Amino acid sequence: MIFPLFEVGSLPKLPGRKAKLAGREPTSEDLKQLRKALRGVDNNPELTAIVEEFLRTKAKAEIVAANSRFNTRLLEYLGLNEVYDGEAQRKEMYESVAEKVVGMKKLGRQVSFVNKDGFPNIFTVYSYQQALSLPEPLHLAETESIIQNALRPVKVPVTGAYTLGTWSDLGKLPAELMKLGAAHSEARKAVMEQLVLEFADIVINPTLKALSGLGVARIQIDEPNASAFYGQEELFYEATRRSIAHVTGPELGLHICFSNDYRQIAEIAAVSELKFLSLEIANRDTADHRAYQEIISAFEQAGFKGTYAVGVTDVHVDNLESPELIAERLLFAADLVGADRIEAAHDCGLRSRSLVVAIEKTKHLAQGTEIARQEYSS
Amino acid sequence: MAVQPRLTGIFTFREADLLQQLDLKYRRIPSRALSEICYEDTLKLIKLQQEEGFRIISDGQRLWKDLLRPAYAGMDGMEIGRVTRWYETNGFCLPPLIIGKPLAGNAGNFSLDDYFFKEKREIKATEVTLPGPYTLVSLCQEVTEGQQEELWNAFTTQLQLIVASLPSTITLVEFSEPSLAYDDKIKKNSKQQREEMECSPEMLNRTKQAYQQIQPIISLSNRTSLLQLPQADFLKFHEIAEFPVDGFGIDLTQTDTNSSQISLPGKILSAGAVDAWSSLPEDINHLAKKVDRAVSRWQPKDVYVTSNSQLYQTISHQGAIRKLRDIAKLARKLS
């Protein structure tokens, strides 16, 4: 089938989860949102049963497990080709790693940006204290539980080393280097490089090796910061190479989003083990769709041979793209490289949307993709 | 010389307030105005500045969302644009998306008062940071060919209008120009040269023209202006020291204070000595020596101390509060 529906990553947590984990009953608004979400999936009996179980249970582990099962089944219901659990067992992409790594210290929450709706996107930042070590590879129990539950092939998202390193507070090392005479920017750059490569060697590579042994279909390395810093492309490439060294089995790929000019990092195409690229593009799309052309052409010129999971819906707005627009974007991308190399995706994970919006966005994605399939075939 | 501590730009929120905002977003708490949460948070920030001896008071620009939006929200021919990286940080901004002929004004329901807690008399900010004209022009999305001059004119007029309409308590207006250094860095590092917006001598000259038009409004309204270059080596842009503003925000983490390449007689030095990119406590003695050196070399008439960029998007709230206290300590040490 052409234009498979691609799973990107996070989903919003089930309404009421926060209250239940704090030992409280979900609010009437939580229950209203749950009912609305279930209506969005035609009150599917299996999803309804999981929600009932979620509402019934009081054990924290069971609450999270029910959320995880719900998300996996939801993605299957919506027609995604591979599934995970919307990262229901993780806090968020950075903290879920940083909190398990020895050598990082939690600092506090930081604003990433304030969205059009006036509400902030936030994350918890950690500081680099000492050489990193990892007691055990990440996400193993989580992935095993999803494999047990999933009816479709499993695709695991893993936060990339470059993003982990560049997202972190660099701690005291830059100041120590400056005392030895290094300039501020040079000191920061040197420590950032050290931290990124430690994440690659000590955290991500062992994790990917362990995950590949579980029989997952795909592993997606999430690198939202891939082109955030000019002049650091080589570090990003090196971190990627080290992260995937000797990882065999699953198909490997990258998810890149909300960075600067992707053309800066197009030479990642030279890492031939990467078989797919998931790219946020809808956020930067215009009427002539030139963003799709500019970005895909850059990776093509750099020699990329794999598939593109092109972002055809914007995850930072509640507005639903029409299925026709989604189809138009997919067909435009297909014209560039052939339909067999295009997968239909959201720009990024949907965790900042409500569950109701996330479901509707994904339904539109599926409808638009179906239109594109029909038009392409005819 | 009395050295004044001050904040620059947006100041990050308390964690509890951030979480409350998210609870509100997901309707986990009863409906309540977002501005009320910002207001309570801002009162605490103002109290802290007063306790630490700040006389230049910032409201943390809590209602601003990002530095750009209030500056263009009232303009015709543009709307809120796409999520875009805020320079080399883990943060983002929503710059203007050009959809027609750009015109300054107060379109729609826009009111500058909405960004200043106008109804709350307890909050009397005396300073504000605005995006500079170069930064506004350079960040615009979907600019058509030949439209750049229209943008310069529209943003210059808009900044004039904003300065003229600021609350009367505000006496210090800082224009932040992060794009100047950033565009220069892109030009030097980019494999895909961005020809449309380079920090060329012509562009610097055009920027100077804009400030020549804005400064008379600053003077007429009895205000003081600063031009800030965050995260930049000011020496690379030393021509800016000739711009018609009352002072300069110079990033002392990036700029060599031993250099005699610039001279600031009759101007204010707003010394960005405290590092907004690190959570570490500062070495106040070391910073004091650095500021002292800059003052003796550059001979400004007045000295403010602050952070090298806004304490927002690069640092958590706890870290930002430590930095605020460090700014105050540094000012006391230097005074």
XYZ file of C-alpha atoms in Angstrom:
713
model
C 0.000 0.000 0.000
C 1.325 3.454 -0.842
C 1.437 6.296 1.671
C 1.448 4.227 4.867
C 0.289 6.096 7.942
C 3.347 6.845 10.032
C 3.437 6.908 13.828
C 5.470 9.880 15.097
C 5.508 9.741 18.881
C 3.663 11.275 21.745
C -0.053 11.511 22.420
C -1.759 13.507 25.154
C -2.250 11.625 28.391
C -5.762 10.363 29.100
C -7.944 13.070 30.690
C -8.154 12.368 34.418
C -4.798 10.624 34.602
C -3.141 13.422 36.569
C -5.954 13.461 39.113
C -5.981 9.700 39.455
C -2.205 9.516 39.929
C -2.585 12.099 42.694
C -5.230 9.911 44.363
C -8.163 12.094 43.355
C -11.210 11.387 41.257
C -11.203 12.730 37.703
C -13.122 15.992 37.381
C -16.399 16.258 35.520
C -14.464 18.013 32.749
C -12.059 15.038 32.563
C -15.010 12.672 32.216
C -16.590 14.898 29.605
C -13.354 14.890 27.593
C -13.103 11.109 27.867
C -16.660 10.674 26.624
C -15.983 13.074 23.773
C -12.809 11.199 22.832
C -14.687 7.896 22.811
C -17.392 9.392 20.610
C -14.562 10.331 18.229
C -13.805 6.626 17.850
C -17.487 5.661 17.545
C -17.472 4.329 21.107
C -15.286 1.450 20.010
C -16.024 -1.328 22.534
C -12.418 -2.258 23.180
C -11.298 1.349 23.711
C -14.359 1.951 25.894
C -13.489 -1.076 28.017
C -9.939 0.182 28.525
C -11.235 3.598 29.595
C -13.608 1.932 32.064
C -10.706 -0.044 33.460
C -8.628 3.153 33.621
C -11.377 4.840 35.612
C -11.877 1.852 37.889
C -8.304 1.136 38.908
C -6.554 2.976 41.707
C -3.076 1.484 41.438
C -0.682 3.940 39.820
C 1.057 1.328 37.674
C -2.312 0.112 36.409
C -3.459 3.639 35.598
C -0.367 4.173 33.443
C -0.659 0.701 31.919
C -4.270 1.322 30.934
C -3.285 4.621 29.333
C -0.536 2.819 27.419
C -2.898 0.090 26.189
C -5.501 2.656 25.221
C -3.025 4.623 23.103
C -1.674 1.587 21.306
C -5.147 0.329 20.508
C -6.188 3.853 19.478
C -3.340 4.112 16.972
C -4.331 0.728 15.569
C -7.962 1.781 15.355
C -6.940 4.949 13.502
C -5.029 2.883 10.971
C -1.373 3.572 11.674
C 1.055 1.202 10.062
C 3.222 0.751 13.125
C 2.363 1.661 16.680
C 3.780 2.542 20.063
C 1.870 3.854 23.061
C 2.026 7.598 22.531
C 4.808 7.645 25.149
C 2.187 7.090 27.837
C 4.794 5.566 30.142
C 7.172 8.513 29.821
C 7.028 12.007 31.321
C 8.376 13.714 28.234
C 11.090 13.016 25.715
C 13.985 14.672 27.545
C 13.228 14.069 31.207
C 12.367 10.415 30.665
C 15.968 9.880 29.649
C 17.769 12.430 31.821
C 16.166 11.160 35.048
C 17.591 7.684 34.453
C 21.133 8.769 33.640
C 23.686 9.014 36.434
C 25.614 12.267 36.136
C 22.647 14.530 35.402
C 20.931 16.636 38.067
C 17.368 17.921 37.857
C 17.119 21.697 37.837
C 13.576 22.846 37.153
C 10.971 23.533 34.540
C 11.790 25.791 31.659
C 9.553 27.524 29.153
C 10.053 26.452 25.586
C 7.514 28.825 24.093
C 4.035 30.209 24.529
C 1.683 28.925 21.875
C -0.934 30.865 19.922
C -3.525 29.785 22.472
C -1.555 31.670 25.146
C -0.474 28.562 27.043
C 3.180 27.607 27.547
C 5.032 24.526 26.376
C 7.480 23.536 29.090
C 10.138 20.942 29.818
C 12.295 20.033 32.794
C 15.955 20.739 32.342
C 18.827 18.754 33.849
C 22.393 19.808 34.488
C 25.559 17.921 33.532
C 27.393 17.141 36.758
C 29.860 14.347 36.008
C 30.746 11.699 33.419
C 27.529 9.900 32.483
C 26.670 6.321 33.239
C 23.540 4.323 32.556
C 22.458 1.678 35.064
C 20.396 -0.131 32.421
C 19.286 0.491 28.843
C 16.230 2.712 28.503
C 12.654 1.833 27.592
C 13.031 -1.965 27.745
C 10.176 -2.848 30.081
C 7.997 -0.252 28.404
C 8.678 -1.650 24.946
C 8.147 -5.240 26.070
C 4.749 -4.314 27.460
C 3.788 -2.630 24.206
C 4.965 -5.578 22.119
C 2.762 -7.841 24.237
C -0.253 -5.628 23.691
C 0.206 -4.460 20.103
C -1.483 -6.081 17.151
C 0.674 -4.218 14.657
C 4.450 -3.880 14.293
C 6.051 -1.763 17.004
C 8.120 1.344 16.325
C 10.036 2.822 19.272
C 10.870 6.520 19.596
C 14.164 7.246 21.360
C 15.388 10.760 22.075
C 18.612 11.434 20.210
C 21.990 12.105 21.768
C 22.472 15.451 20.070
C 19.177 16.781 21.386
C 19.802 15.366 24.860
C 23.216 16.999 25.045
C 22.270 20.352 23.588
C 19.081 20.556 25.630
C 20.979 20.200 28.908
C 22.410 22.810 31.204
C 26.176 22.352 30.920
C 26.923 22.658 34.626
C 30.231 23.834 35.974
C 32.632 22.547 33.309
C 32.407 25.604 31.003
C 33.315 27.879 33.925
C 36.308 25.676 34.726
C 37.488 25.870 31.127
C 37.054 29.627 31.135
C 39.245 29.861 34.215
C 41.917 28.136 32.129
C 41.562 30.828 29.481
C 38.900 29.502 27.101
C 36.431 32.005 25.670
C 32.810 31.670 26.814
C 31.517 30.324 23.496
C 34.461 27.970 23.028
C 34.078 26.585 26.541
C 30.366 25.975 26.026
C 30.962 24.368 22.657
C 33.632 22.006 24.011
C 31.491 20.847 26.922
C 28.421 20.502 24.739
C 30.393 18.278 22.375
C 31.637 16.126 25.243
C 28.140 15.744 26.650
C 26.527 14.933 23.284
C 29.060 12.209 22.580
C 28.708 10.786 26.092
C 24.978 10.547 25.520
C 25.632 8.805 22.206
C 28.174 6.286 23.509
C 26.922 5.639 27.006
C 23.165 6.133 26.850
C 21.708 5.844 23.377
C 23.898 3.230 21.722
C 23.415 0.603 24.472
C 19.710 1.426 24.499
C 19.313 0.951 20.757
C 21.242 -2.310 20.882
C 19.022 -3.609 23.660
C 15.815 -2.478 21.949
C 16.857 -4.073 18.675
C 17.041 -7.392 20.496
C 13.347 -7.182 21.374
C 12.180 -7.581 17.801
C 10.741 -4.131 17.180
C 10.125 -3.172 13.562
C 11.521 0.317 13.615
C 13.476 2.609 15.910
C 13.077 6.351 15.479
C 15.744 8.642 16.893
C 14.104 11.944 17.819
C 16.303 14.960 17.131
C 14.274 18.178 17.392
C 17.486 20.090 17.974
C 19.254 18.651 14.918
C 19.828 21.975 13.206
C 19.349 24.305 16.153
C 22.987 25.345 16.392
C 24.830 26.590 13.345
C 28.260 25.149 12.741
C 27.631 21.955 14.758
C 26.492 19.711 11.923
C 29.499 17.421 12.226
C 28.740 16.849 15.893
C 25.174 15.867 15.025
C 26.419 13.433 12.362
C 29.010 11.936 14.678
C 26.479 11.560 17.492
C 24.131 9.764 15.105
C 26.849 7.453 13.808
C 27.949 6.543 17.329
C 24.370 6.068 18.510
C 23.587 3.488 15.848
C 26.968 1.745 15.703
C 26.480 -2.051 15.528
C 22.710 -1.761 15.931
C 21.169 -4.360 13.668
C 17.677 -5.656 13.076
C 15.080 -2.915 13.192
C 14.828 -0.273 10.515
C 16.461 2.904 11.822
C 15.385 6.457 11.117
C 15.374 10.019 12.356
C 12.627 12.406 13.355
C 13.597 16.061 12.959
C 11.303 18.939 13.824
C 11.073 22.633 14.621
C 14.740 23.228 13.988
C 16.312 25.836 11.790
C 17.113 25.288 8.143
C 17.102 21.500 7.599
C 19.344 21.935 4.588
C 22.187 22.542 7.034
C 22.056 18.941 8.142
C 21.163 17.243 4.859
C 24.467 15.377 4.811
C 23.080 13.102 7.474
C 21.975 11.279 4.319
C 25.489 9.840 4.194
C 24.646 7.699 7.225
C 23.307 4.883 5.094
C 21.883 2.919 8.031
C 19.117 5.530 8.291
C 16.207 4.263 6.253
C 13.547 6.860 7.034
C 13.332 10.543 7.854
C 10.314 11.952 9.652
C 10.170 15.687 9.009
C 8.061 18.555 10.360
C 7.054 20.507 7.262
C 3.345 21.396 7.531
C 4.146 24.082 10.129
C 6.257 25.863 7.521
C 4.110 25.105 4.477
C 2.900 27.769 2.079
C 0.365 27.769 -0.763
C 2.979 26.627 -3.277
C 4.290 23.890 -0.934
C 7.849 24.955 -1.652
C 8.970 23.937 1.846
C 8.373 20.289 0.873
C 10.413 20.798 -2.272
C 13.284 22.641 -0.573
C 13.617 20.193 2.278
C 13.184 16.944 0.385
C 15.421 18.128 -2.457
C 18.200 18.936 0.000
C 18.193 15.401 1.408
C 17.908 13.941 -2.094
C 20.875 15.934 -3.320
C 22.832 14.705 -0.322
C 22.090 11.155 -1.433
C 19.310 10.008 0.869
C 17.745 6.793 -0.450
C 15.170 5.993 2.208
C 11.574 7.031 2.802
C 10.252 10.390 3.930
C 7.552 10.506 6.583
C 6.396 13.978 5.672
C 4.568 16.094 8.198
C 1.255 17.038 6.599
C -0.537 18.317 9.708
C 0.540 21.065 12.097
C 0.612 19.839 15.703
C 0.627 23.264 17.330
C -2.838 24.318 16.236
C -6.247 22.825 16.962
C -7.485 23.636 13.448
C -7.975 20.515 11.414
C -6.316 20.480 8.023
C -8.817 19.369 5.409
C -8.298 15.879 3.998
C -7.958 17.540 0.582
C -5.045 19.689 1.761
C -3.396 16.667 3.356
C -3.772 14.764 0.082
C -2.370 17.704 -1.885
C 0.727 17.822 0.320
C 1.288 14.077 0.020
C 0.901 14.097 -3.746
C 3.238 17.063 -4.025
C 5.876 15.170 -2.046
C 5.241 12.021 -4.083
C 5.891 13.953 -7.278
C 9.345 14.779 -5.976
C 10.596 11.287 -5.109
C 7.881 8.779 -5.970
C 4.940 7.630 -3.879
C 6.763 4.538 -2.669
C 9.116 6.769 -0.690
C 6.476 8.864 1.058
C 4.720 8.095 4.341
C 1.947 10.242 5.781
C 2.708 11.758 9.164
C 1.891 14.485 11.620
C 4.617 17.086 11.977
C 5.481 15.776 15.423
C 3.916 14.147 18.450
C 0.498 15.409 19.492
C 1.083 15.651 23.226
C 0.353 19.372 23.329
C -3.153 18.893 21.854
C -6.173 17.562 23.693
C -7.012 13.890 23.142
C -10.122 14.881 21.214
C -8.111 17.056 18.828
C -5.380 14.415 18.506
C -7.974 11.850 17.447
C -9.618 14.207 14.965
C -6.259 15.242 13.500
C -5.312 11.614 12.977
C -8.676 10.798 11.425
C -8.152 13.644 8.989
C -4.667 12.341 8.306
C -6.134 8.957 7.431
C -8.885 10.472 5.263
C -6.464 12.732 3.415
C -4.091 9.845 2.853
C -6.910 7.752 1.409
C -7.756 10.547 -1.041
C -4.084 10.762 -2.021
C -3.946 7.000 -2.585
C -6.993 7.100 -4.829
C -5.799 10.103 -6.795
C -2.339 8.633 -7.197
C -3.743 5.311 -8.403
C -6.051 6.963 -10.883
C 29.432 55.682 40.363
C 26.085 54.154 41.384
C 25.541 51.038 39.347
C 21.909 50.092 38.714
C 20.772 46.485 38.558
C 18.091 45.697 35.977
C 16.433 42.816 34.156
C 16.214 42.456 30.424
C 13.324 41.068 28.392
C 10.932 38.398 29.597
C 11.509 36.746 32.977
C 10.519 33.119 33.329
C 7.516 32.001 35.371
C 7.410 30.289 38.737
C 7.002 26.544 38.341
C 3.756 26.490 40.267
C 2.340 29.120 37.944
C 3.479 27.242 34.863
C 1.758 24.111 36.118
C -1.359 26.087 36.901
C -1.371 27.415 33.359
C -1.223 23.857 32.051
C -4.010 22.790 34.398
C -6.046 25.618 32.996
C -5.225 24.614 29.432
C -6.396 21.065 30.031
C -9.364 22.317 32.074
C -8.200 20.508 35.168
C -8.967 23.573 37.257
C -11.997 25.827 37.050
C -11.922 28.539 34.452
C -9.809 31.468 35.524
C -8.176 34.250 33.561
C -4.644 33.418 32.543
C -3.710 37.030 33.199
C -4.643 36.543 36.884
C -2.009 33.840 37.241
C 0.515 36.078 35.481
C -0.460 38.964 37.722
C 0.176 37.102 40.984
C 3.462 35.818 39.642
C 4.461 39.309 38.570
C 3.724 40.811 41.978
C 6.193 38.366 43.505
C 8.827 39.258 40.923
C 8.420 42.982 41.564
C 8.633 42.503 45.308
C 11.836 40.536 44.871
C 13.403 43.248 42.720
C 12.489 45.866 45.329
C 13.957 43.766 48.139
C 17.160 43.387 46.153
C 17.495 47.137 45.660
C 16.431 47.442 42.023
C 15.263 50.938 41.139
C 14.679 50.072 37.501
C 11.728 47.716 37.769
C 10.560 45.163 35.223
C 7.204 43.397 35.295
C 8.970 40.464 33.658
C 6.851 41.093 30.545
C 4.682 38.207 31.706
C 1.876 38.991 29.324
C 4.116 39.085 26.269
C 4.199 35.390 25.247
C 7.376 36.169 23.329
C 9.293 39.327 22.646
C 7.868 39.737 19.160
C 4.095 39.353 19.240
C 3.061 42.570 21.026
C 5.287 44.536 18.672
C 3.408 43.435 15.576
C 0.015 42.354 16.911
C -1.603 45.664 15.975
C -0.226 45.846 12.465
C -2.047 45.313 9.210
C -0.731 42.930 6.567
C 0.581 40.344 8.980
C -0.563 37.642 11.344
C 1.030 35.313 13.880
C 3.441 33.136 11.958
C 4.928 29.697 12.228
C 6.680 28.220 15.243
C 10.320 29.159 14.775
C 13.460 28.531 16.784
C 14.383 31.449 19.068
C 17.976 31.710 17.980
C 20.282 29.114 19.480
C 18.108 28.143 22.404
C 15.693 25.347 23.196
C 12.928 27.892 22.860
C 10.747 29.113 20.035
C 8.970 32.249 18.925
C 6.088 33.044 16.610
C 7.292 35.765 14.255
C 5.147 37.828 11.860
C 3.804 36.114 8.779
C 3.327 38.643 6.007
C -0.046 38.336 4.318
C -0.444 41.766 2.729
C 0.920 45.256 2.688
C 2.523 45.844 6.098
C 1.164 48.896 7.857
C 1.725 50.227 11.347
C -1.309 50.872 13.500
C -3.676 49.443 16.036
C -5.690 47.009 13.966
C -8.538 44.931 15.317
C -8.847 44.702 19.060
C -5.182 45.363 19.708
C -4.354 47.481 22.720
C -0.868 47.884 24.097
C -2.440 48.166 27.553
C -3.231 44.458 27.359
C 0.465 43.737 27.825
C 1.026 45.926 30.885
C -1.457 45.023 33.678
C -2.952 48.464 33.165
C -5.700 47.912 35.734
C -3.280 46.768 38.416
C -1.901 49.823 40.116
C 0.509 47.792 42.242
C 2.495 46.986 39.136
C 4.490 49.945 37.987
C 7.157 48.765 35.611
C 9.749 51.369 34.754
C 11.376 49.537 31.878
C 10.485 47.398 28.900
C 12.404 45.488 26.229
C 11.095 45.679 22.665
C 12.381 43.821 19.628
C 14.559 46.075 17.506
C 13.598 46.942 13.933
C 16.327 44.810 12.352
C 15.187 41.753 14.297
C 11.552 42.291 13.357
C 12.375 42.690 9.673
C 14.754 39.747 9.591
C 12.322 37.319 11.249
C 9.352 38.039 8.969
C 8.002 35.046 7.096
C 6.755 35.043 3.510
C 8.304 38.333 2.520
C 7.826 38.965 -1.178
C 10.436 40.493 -3.419
C 10.804 44.225 -2.995
C 8.774 44.227 0.227
C 11.665 44.719 2.602
C 11.664 48.504 2.490
C 7.935 48.495 3.243
C 8.685 46.349 6.267
C 11.405 48.667 7.511
C 9.060 51.617 7.265
C 6.141 49.805 8.863
C 8.110 48.434 11.809
C 9.892 51.727 12.407
C 6.550 53.512 12.541
C 5.068 50.776 14.716
C 7.929 51.058 17.210
C 7.445 54.831 17.259
C 3.748 54.315 18.003
C 4.505 51.794 20.728
C 7.063 54.049 22.393
C 4.574 56.924 22.334
C 1.834 54.741 23.838
C 3.806 53.035 26.616
C 2.526 53.413 30.173
C 3.808 56.648 31.658
C 5.744 54.810 34.364
C 8.105 53.344 31.777
C 11.175 55.480 31.408
C 13.679 52.990 30.004
C 13.080 51.350 26.616
C 15.497 48.698 25.467
C 15.553 47.501 21.861
C 16.891 43.996 21.562
C 18.595 42.977 18.324
C 19.482 39.280 18.589
C 19.162 38.881 14.817
C 22.139 41.101 14.087
C 24.652 38.671 15.507
C 22.679 35.613 14.558
C 22.369 36.497 10.877
C 26.089 37.178 10.840
C 26.723 33.743 12.313
C 24.443 32.079 9.777
C 26.255 33.851 6.976
C 29.594 32.581 8.221
C 28.501 29.016 8.881
C 25.806 28.377 6.373
C 26.330 26.084 3.449
C 23.136 27.551 2.012
C 23.965 31.244 2.055
C 21.031 33.388 3.140
C 21.459 36.199 0.721
C 18.172 37.890 1.461
C 19.189 39.042 4.920
C 22.820 39.505 5.666
C 24.284 41.773 8.240
C 26.035 43.844 5.582
C 27.221 47.449 5.978
C 24.127 48.495 4.000
C 21.890 46.626 6.394
C 23.618 48.187 9.399
C 23.116 51.546 7.773
C 19.425 50.830 7.254
C 19.165 49.804 10.890
C 20.811 53.043 11.944
C 18.263 54.998 9.900
C 15.455 53.262 11.769
C 16.941 54.242 15.123
C 17.370 57.797 13.853
C 13.604 57.848 13.367
C 12.742 56.176 16.660
C 15.062 58.115 18.960
C 13.267 61.482 18.635
C 10.092 59.845 19.975
C 12.117 58.426 22.857
C 13.481 61.889 23.636
C 10.111 63.597 23.232
C 8.534 61.209 25.709
C 11.393 61.804 28.191
C 12.522 58.231 28.019
C 15.910 56.608 27.745
C 16.785 54.077 25.071
C 19.164 51.147 25.007
C 20.170 49.007 22.056
C 21.014 45.495 23.199
C 23.026 42.869 21.335
C 22.438 39.626 23.245
C 24.740 36.658 22.677
C 27.056 38.724 20.525
C 30.563 40.024 20.473
C 29.813 43.730 20.384
C 33.260 44.454 18.946
C 32.236 42.794 15.690
C 29.475 45.383 15.408
C 31.373 48.292 16.891
C 29.816 50.701 14.349
C 26.626 50.314 16.371
C 28.239 52.373 19.127
C 27.627 55.341 16.802
C 23.876 54.692 16.608
C 21.616 57.447 17.983
C 20.465 55.772 21.197
C 21.175 56.604 24.827
C 23.081 53.463 25.642
C 24.025 49.936 24.720
C 23.351 46.504 26.136
C 26.640 44.693 25.691
C 27.095 40.993 26.301
C 30.196 40.824 28.459
C 30.353 37.032 28.231
C 31.104 37.421 24.517
C 32.836 40.784 24.331
C 36.462 41.381 25.277
C 36.439 44.131 27.876
C 40.134 44.803 27.276
C 39.396 46.196 23.855
C 39.554 49.909 23.172
C 37.714 49.450 19.899
C 34.615 51.086 21.302
C 34.100 54.189 23.322
C 30.901 55.201 25.107
C 31.302 58.741 26.448
C 27.917 60.251 27.221
C 26.259 56.856 26.818
C 24.917 54.226 29.193
C 26.586 50.844 29.411
C 24.094 48.110 30.275
C 26.610 45.417 31.096
C 25.275 41.936 30.322
C 27.674 40.293 32.732
C 25.511 37.588 34.319
C 25.216 34.471 32.170
C 21.615 33.581 31.343
C 22.771 30.355 29.695
C 24.125 28.696 32.805
C 22.455 27.783 36.072
C 25.712 28.134 38.012
C 26.051 30.821 40.665
C 28.247 33.626 39.396
C 31.686 34.588 40.674
C 30.750 38.146 41.628
C 34.344 39.308 42.178
C 35.327 38.107 38.731
C 32.320 39.797 37.121
C 32.973 43.021 39.018
C 36.520 43.146 37.663
C 35.194 42.599 34.165
C 32.620 45.385 34.433
C 35.203 47.683 36.036
C 37.550 47.046 33.141
C 34.811 47.778 30.600
C 33.902 50.991 32.401
C 37.459 52.222 32.563
C 38.065 51.411 28.874
C 34.791 52.597 27.402
C 34.041 55.509 29.750
C 30.227 55.400 29.811
C 28.327 58.069 31.736
C 26.135 55.539 33.576
C 26.340 51.824 34.228
C 23.595 49.231 34.569
C 24.267 45.560 35.186
C 22.068 42.769 33.931
C 22.187 39.350 32.272
C 23.604 38.745 28.805
C 20.155 37.829 27.476
C 16.676 37.481 28.924
C 16.235 35.026 31.795
C 13.692 33.032 29.826
C 13.903 29.947 27.619
C 17.511 29.283 28.633
C 17.037 28.781 32.354
C 14.596 27.431 34.912
C 12.821 29.692 37.397
C 15.045 28.740 40.314
C 18.098 29.473 38.190
C 16.635 32.771 37.018
C 15.966 33.886 40.588
C 19.577 33.091 41.522
C 20.696 35.155 38.547
C 18.480 38.066 39.602
C 20.136 38.019 43.017
C 23.558 37.817 41.377
C 22.727 40.909 39.307
C 21.847 42.731 42.524
C 25.015 41.532 44.277
C 27.118 42.650 41.358
C 25.544 46.110 41.356
C 26.166 46.442 45.093
C 29.757 45.321 44.713
C 30.369 47.890 41.969
C 28.602 50.807 43.637
